[in-house]
Structures are given as C-alpha cells and as structure tokens.
PDB file of C-alpha atoms in Angstrom:
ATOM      1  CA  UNK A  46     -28.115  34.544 -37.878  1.00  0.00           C
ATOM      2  CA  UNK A  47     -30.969  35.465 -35.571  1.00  0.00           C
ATOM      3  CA  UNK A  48     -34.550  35.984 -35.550  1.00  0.00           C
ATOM      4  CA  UNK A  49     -36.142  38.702 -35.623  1.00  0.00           C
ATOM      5  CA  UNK A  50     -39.868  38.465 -35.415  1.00  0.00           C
ATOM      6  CA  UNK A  51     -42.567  36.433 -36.284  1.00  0.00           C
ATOM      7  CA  UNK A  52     -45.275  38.528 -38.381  1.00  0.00           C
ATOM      8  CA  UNK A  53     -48.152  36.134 -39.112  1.00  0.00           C
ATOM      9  CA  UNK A  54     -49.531  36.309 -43.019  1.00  0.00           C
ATOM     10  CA  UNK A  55     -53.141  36.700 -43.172  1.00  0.00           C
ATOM     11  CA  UNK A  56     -54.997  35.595 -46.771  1.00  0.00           C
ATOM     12  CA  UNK A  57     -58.185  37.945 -47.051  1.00  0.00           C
ATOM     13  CA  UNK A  58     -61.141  38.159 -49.248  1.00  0.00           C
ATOM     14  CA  UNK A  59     -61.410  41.766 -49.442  1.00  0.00           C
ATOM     15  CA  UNK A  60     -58.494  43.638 -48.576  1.00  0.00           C
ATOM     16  CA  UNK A  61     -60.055  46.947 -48.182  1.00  0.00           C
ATOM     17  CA  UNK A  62     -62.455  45.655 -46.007  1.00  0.00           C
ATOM     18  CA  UNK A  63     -59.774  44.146 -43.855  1.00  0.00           C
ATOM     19  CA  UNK A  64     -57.431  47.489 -43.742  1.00  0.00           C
ATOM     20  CA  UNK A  65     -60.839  49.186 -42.532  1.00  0.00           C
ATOM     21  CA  UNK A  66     -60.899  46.517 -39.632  1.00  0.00           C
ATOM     22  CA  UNK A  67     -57.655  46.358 -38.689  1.00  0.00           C
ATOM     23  CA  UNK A  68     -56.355  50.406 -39.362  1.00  0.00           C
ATOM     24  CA  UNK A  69     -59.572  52.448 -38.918  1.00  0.00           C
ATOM     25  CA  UNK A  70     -61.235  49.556 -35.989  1.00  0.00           C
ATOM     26  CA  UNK A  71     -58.166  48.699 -34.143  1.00  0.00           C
ATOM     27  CA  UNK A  72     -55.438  51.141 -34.891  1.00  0.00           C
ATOM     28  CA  UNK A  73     -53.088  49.472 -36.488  1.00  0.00           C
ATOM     29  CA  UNK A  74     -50.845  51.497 -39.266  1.00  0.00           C
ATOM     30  CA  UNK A  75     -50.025  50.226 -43.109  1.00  0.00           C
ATOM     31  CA  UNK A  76     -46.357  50.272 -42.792  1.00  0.00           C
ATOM     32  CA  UNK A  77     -45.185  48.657 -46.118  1.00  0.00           C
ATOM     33  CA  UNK A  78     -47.654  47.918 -49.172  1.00  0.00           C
ATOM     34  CA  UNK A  79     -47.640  46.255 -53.057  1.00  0.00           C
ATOM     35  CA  UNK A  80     -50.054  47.940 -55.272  1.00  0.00           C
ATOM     36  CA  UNK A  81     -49.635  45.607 -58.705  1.00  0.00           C
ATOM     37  CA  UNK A  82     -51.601  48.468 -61.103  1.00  0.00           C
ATOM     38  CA  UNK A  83     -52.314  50.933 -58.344  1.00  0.00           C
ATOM     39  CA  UNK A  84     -54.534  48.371 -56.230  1.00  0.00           C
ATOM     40  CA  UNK A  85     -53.696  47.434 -53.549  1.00  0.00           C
ATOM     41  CA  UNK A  86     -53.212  43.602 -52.769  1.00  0.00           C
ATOM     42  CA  UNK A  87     -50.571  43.547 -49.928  1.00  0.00           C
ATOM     43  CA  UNK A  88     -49.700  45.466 -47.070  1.00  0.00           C
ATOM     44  CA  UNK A  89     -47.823  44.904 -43.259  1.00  0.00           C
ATOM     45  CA  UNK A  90     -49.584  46.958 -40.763  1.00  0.00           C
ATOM     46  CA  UNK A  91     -48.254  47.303 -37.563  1.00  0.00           C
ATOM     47  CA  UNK A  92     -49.020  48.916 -34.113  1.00  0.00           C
ATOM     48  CA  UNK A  93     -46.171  49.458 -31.125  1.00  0.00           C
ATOM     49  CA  UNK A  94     -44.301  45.879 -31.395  1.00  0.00           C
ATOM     50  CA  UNK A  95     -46.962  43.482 -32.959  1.00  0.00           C
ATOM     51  CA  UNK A  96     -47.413  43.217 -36.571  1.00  0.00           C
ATOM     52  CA  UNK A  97     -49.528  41.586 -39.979  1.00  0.00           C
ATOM     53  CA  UNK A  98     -49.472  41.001 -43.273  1.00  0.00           C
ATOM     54  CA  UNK A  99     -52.878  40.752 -44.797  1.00  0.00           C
ATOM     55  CA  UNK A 100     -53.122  39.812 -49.096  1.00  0.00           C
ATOM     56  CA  UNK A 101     -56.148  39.356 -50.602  1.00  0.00           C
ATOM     57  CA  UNK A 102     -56.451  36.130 -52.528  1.00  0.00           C
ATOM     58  CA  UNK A 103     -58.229  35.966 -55.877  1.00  0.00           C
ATOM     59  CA  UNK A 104     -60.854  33.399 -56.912  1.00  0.00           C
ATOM     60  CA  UNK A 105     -59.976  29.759 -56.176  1.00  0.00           C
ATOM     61  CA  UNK A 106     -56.885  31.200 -54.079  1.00  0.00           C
ATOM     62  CA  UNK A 107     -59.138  31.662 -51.299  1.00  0.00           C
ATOM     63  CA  UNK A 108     -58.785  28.815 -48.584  1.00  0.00           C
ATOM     64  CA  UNK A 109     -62.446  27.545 -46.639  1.00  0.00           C
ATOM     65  CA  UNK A 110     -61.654  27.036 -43.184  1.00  0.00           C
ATOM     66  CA  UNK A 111     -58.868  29.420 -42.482  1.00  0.00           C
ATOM     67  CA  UNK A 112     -58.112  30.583 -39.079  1.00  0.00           C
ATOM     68  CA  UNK A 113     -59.456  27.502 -37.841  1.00  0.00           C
ATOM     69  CA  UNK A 114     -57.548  26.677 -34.356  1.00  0.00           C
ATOM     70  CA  UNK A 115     -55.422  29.485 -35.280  1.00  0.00           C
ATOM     71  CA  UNK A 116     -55.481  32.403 -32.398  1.00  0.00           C
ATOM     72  CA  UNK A 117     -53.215  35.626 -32.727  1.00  0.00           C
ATOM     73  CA  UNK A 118     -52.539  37.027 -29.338  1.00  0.00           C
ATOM     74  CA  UNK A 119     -51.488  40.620 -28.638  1.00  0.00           C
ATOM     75  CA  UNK A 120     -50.174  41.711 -25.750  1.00  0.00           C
ATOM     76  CA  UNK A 121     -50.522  45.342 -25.257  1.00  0.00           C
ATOM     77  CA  UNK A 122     -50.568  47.231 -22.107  1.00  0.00           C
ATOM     78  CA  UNK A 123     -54.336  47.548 -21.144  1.00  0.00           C
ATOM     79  CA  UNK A 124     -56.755  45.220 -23.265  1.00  0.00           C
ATOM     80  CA  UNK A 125     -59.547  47.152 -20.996  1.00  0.00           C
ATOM     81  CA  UNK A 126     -58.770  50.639 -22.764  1.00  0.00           C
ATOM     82  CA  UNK A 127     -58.643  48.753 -26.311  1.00  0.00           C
ATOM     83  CA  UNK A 128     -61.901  47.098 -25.871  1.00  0.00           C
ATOM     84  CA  UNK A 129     -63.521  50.141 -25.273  1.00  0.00           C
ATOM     85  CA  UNK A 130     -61.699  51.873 -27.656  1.00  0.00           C
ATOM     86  CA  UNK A 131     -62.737  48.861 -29.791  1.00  0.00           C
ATOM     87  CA  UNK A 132     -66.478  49.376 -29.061  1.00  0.00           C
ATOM     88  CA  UNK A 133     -66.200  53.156 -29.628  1.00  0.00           C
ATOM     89  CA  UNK A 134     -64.725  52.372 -33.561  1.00  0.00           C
ATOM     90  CA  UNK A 135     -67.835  49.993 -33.924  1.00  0.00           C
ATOM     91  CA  UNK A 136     -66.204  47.104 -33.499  1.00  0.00           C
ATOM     92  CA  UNK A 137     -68.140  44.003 -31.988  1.00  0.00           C
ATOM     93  CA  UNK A 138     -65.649  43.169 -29.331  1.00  0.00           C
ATOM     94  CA  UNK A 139     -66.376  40.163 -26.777  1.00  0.00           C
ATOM     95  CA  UNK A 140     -66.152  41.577 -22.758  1.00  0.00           C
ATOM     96  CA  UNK A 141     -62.752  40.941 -21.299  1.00  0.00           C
ATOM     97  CA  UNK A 142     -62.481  38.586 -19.188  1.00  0.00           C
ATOM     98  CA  UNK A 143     -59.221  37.194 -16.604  1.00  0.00           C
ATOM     99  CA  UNK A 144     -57.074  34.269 -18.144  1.00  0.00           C
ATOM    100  CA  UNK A 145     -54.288  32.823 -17.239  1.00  0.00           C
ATOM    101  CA  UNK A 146     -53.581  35.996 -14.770  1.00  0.00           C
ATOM    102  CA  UNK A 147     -54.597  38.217 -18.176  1.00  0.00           C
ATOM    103  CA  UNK A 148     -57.255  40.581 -19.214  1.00  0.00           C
ATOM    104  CA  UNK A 149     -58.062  38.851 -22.251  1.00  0.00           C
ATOM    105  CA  UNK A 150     -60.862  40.592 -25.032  1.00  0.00           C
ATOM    106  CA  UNK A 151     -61.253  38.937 -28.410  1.00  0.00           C
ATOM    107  CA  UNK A 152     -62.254  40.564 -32.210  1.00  0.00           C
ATOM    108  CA  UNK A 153     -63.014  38.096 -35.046  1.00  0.00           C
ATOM    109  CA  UNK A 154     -61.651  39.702 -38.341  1.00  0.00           C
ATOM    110  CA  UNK A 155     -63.415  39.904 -41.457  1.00  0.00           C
ATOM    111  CA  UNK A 156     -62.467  36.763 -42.895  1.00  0.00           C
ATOM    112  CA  UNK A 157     -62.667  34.593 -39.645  1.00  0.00           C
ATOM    113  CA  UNK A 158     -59.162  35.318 -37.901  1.00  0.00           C
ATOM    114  CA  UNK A 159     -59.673  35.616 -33.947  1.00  0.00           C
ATOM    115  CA  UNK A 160     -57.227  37.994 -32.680  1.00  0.00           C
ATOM    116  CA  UNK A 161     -57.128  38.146 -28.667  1.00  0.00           C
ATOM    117  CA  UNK A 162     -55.431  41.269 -26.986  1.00  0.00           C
ATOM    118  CA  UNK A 163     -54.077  40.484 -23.385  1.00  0.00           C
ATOM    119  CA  UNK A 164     -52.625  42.598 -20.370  1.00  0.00           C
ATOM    120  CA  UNK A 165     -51.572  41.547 -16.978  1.00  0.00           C
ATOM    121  CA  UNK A 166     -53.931  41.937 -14.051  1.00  0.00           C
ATOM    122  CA  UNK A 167     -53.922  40.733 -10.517  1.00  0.00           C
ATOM    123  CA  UNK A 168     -58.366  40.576 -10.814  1.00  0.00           C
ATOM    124  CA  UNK A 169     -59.239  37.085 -10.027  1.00  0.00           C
ATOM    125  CA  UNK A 170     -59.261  34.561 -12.760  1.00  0.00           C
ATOM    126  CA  UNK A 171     -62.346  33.834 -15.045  1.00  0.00           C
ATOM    127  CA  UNK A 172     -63.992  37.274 -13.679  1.00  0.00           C
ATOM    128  CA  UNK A 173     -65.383  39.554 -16.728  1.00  0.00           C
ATOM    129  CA  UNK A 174     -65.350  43.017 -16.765  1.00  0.00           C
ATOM    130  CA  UNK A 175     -69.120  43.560 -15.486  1.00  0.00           C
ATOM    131  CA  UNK A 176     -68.372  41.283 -12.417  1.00  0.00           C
ATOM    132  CA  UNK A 177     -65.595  43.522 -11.773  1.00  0.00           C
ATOM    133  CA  UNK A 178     -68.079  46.529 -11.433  1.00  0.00           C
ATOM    134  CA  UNK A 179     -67.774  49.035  -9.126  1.00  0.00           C
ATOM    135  CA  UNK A 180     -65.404  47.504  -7.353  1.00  0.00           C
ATOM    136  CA  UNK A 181     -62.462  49.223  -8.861  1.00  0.00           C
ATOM    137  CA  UNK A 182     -59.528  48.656 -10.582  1.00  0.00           C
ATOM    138  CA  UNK A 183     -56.460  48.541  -8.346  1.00  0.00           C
ATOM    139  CA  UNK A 184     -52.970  47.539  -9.490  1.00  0.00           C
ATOM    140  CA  UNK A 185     -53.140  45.305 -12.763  1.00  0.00           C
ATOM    141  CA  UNK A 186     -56.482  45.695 -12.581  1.00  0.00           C
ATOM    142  CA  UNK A 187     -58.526  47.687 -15.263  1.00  0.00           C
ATOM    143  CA  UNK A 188     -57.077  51.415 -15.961  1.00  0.00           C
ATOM    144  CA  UNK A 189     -59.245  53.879 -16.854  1.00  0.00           C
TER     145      UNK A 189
END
C-alpha cells in the first residue's frame, strides 16, 4: 500500500456557482461527477497534477466558518501568467507577490476557500509584481 494523492474535499453552497469559478475562472476540468436525478451535486475537477472535489451541502449541512486557517496551495509553473489569465476570466485575483523564494497570487472561492498558486522565482522576497516593473523578468522571474 501507497499513497497516491491527496485531493482536498471542498463543501459548497452552490455548486454551479463554484464549477463556474473554478472551470470557466481558473481552468480547471470536471473529471468525474454524481448527478443524483440529473443535478449535479459532486464532481473532481482537476488541472495538470492538482486536483478538488467540490459537493454542495443542503440546508443545515452547510458548515459557518469553513476554510478558516485552511490554505490550498498550487504549484504550477508561472503563477504570473495565471494571475493574468485570472484577471482576464474576471476573476478578482490579489497581485503576486515573492514568498518564501515563490511567486505567490491568491483567489478566494465562492464559499470562502483561499487557494494560493505558487512558482519559483529568483525576484527578491516580499517584492509584488508592480515593484518589479520594468525591470524585467530574468530567470525565475515573471514569464511573459
């Protein structure tokens, strides 16, 4: 026995409005789904090698407080090119900023979740993307 994979399970309010976020806003694909009576009330969506499963929760099922403390971090390739992507979908994205020798840009979900997405860079830490300016990317820097 092994594992696999962690795939973190999201409970939603409104499942549609959470597959709009995370599959028309940030890409991600519905890769397996349960449609109890043709609606749909589960699904995993996934994009390259991160994935989530998001379930919409019916009245009194619905936890206050969720996501509290709770931060999903992707790592991707460029978090630069997502967060403009991001923008471009209409999604409030915050500016990306260096961490911890990462580009690191944050969405808040629907329903509360905060979902980072993180690259490598060599850019100083704690410099944003408008400090960075016009003075280039370079090598782990910000691709275009």
């Amino acid at each position: 026995m092994s594992i696999q994979r962690v795939v973190p399970f999201l409970a939603v309010a409104d499942i549609a409005r959470s597959v709009a976020f995370y599959v028309d806003g940030l890409g991600f694909e519905i890769k397996l789904q349960w449609r109890p009576g043709g609606e749909l009330r589960w699904c995993q969506i996934e994009q390259g090698g991160a994935a989530l499963m998001l379930q919409q929760h019916g009245p009194g099922q619905h936890a206050d407080g969720k996501g509290q403390g709770v931060v999903l971090c992707v790592f991707c390739d460029d978090a630069v090119v997502l967060y403009r992507r991001f923008l471009a979908n209409g999604i409030a994205a915050e500016e990306p900023y260096v961490g911890n020798a990462l580009w690191v840009t944050r969405v808040v979900d629907p329903d509360g979740y905060k979902v980072d997405f993180e690259s490598p860079t060599d850019v100083p830490e704690e410099m944003t993307l408008s400090q960075l300016g016009s003075k280039g990317a370079g090598e782990g820097g910000c691709r275009e």
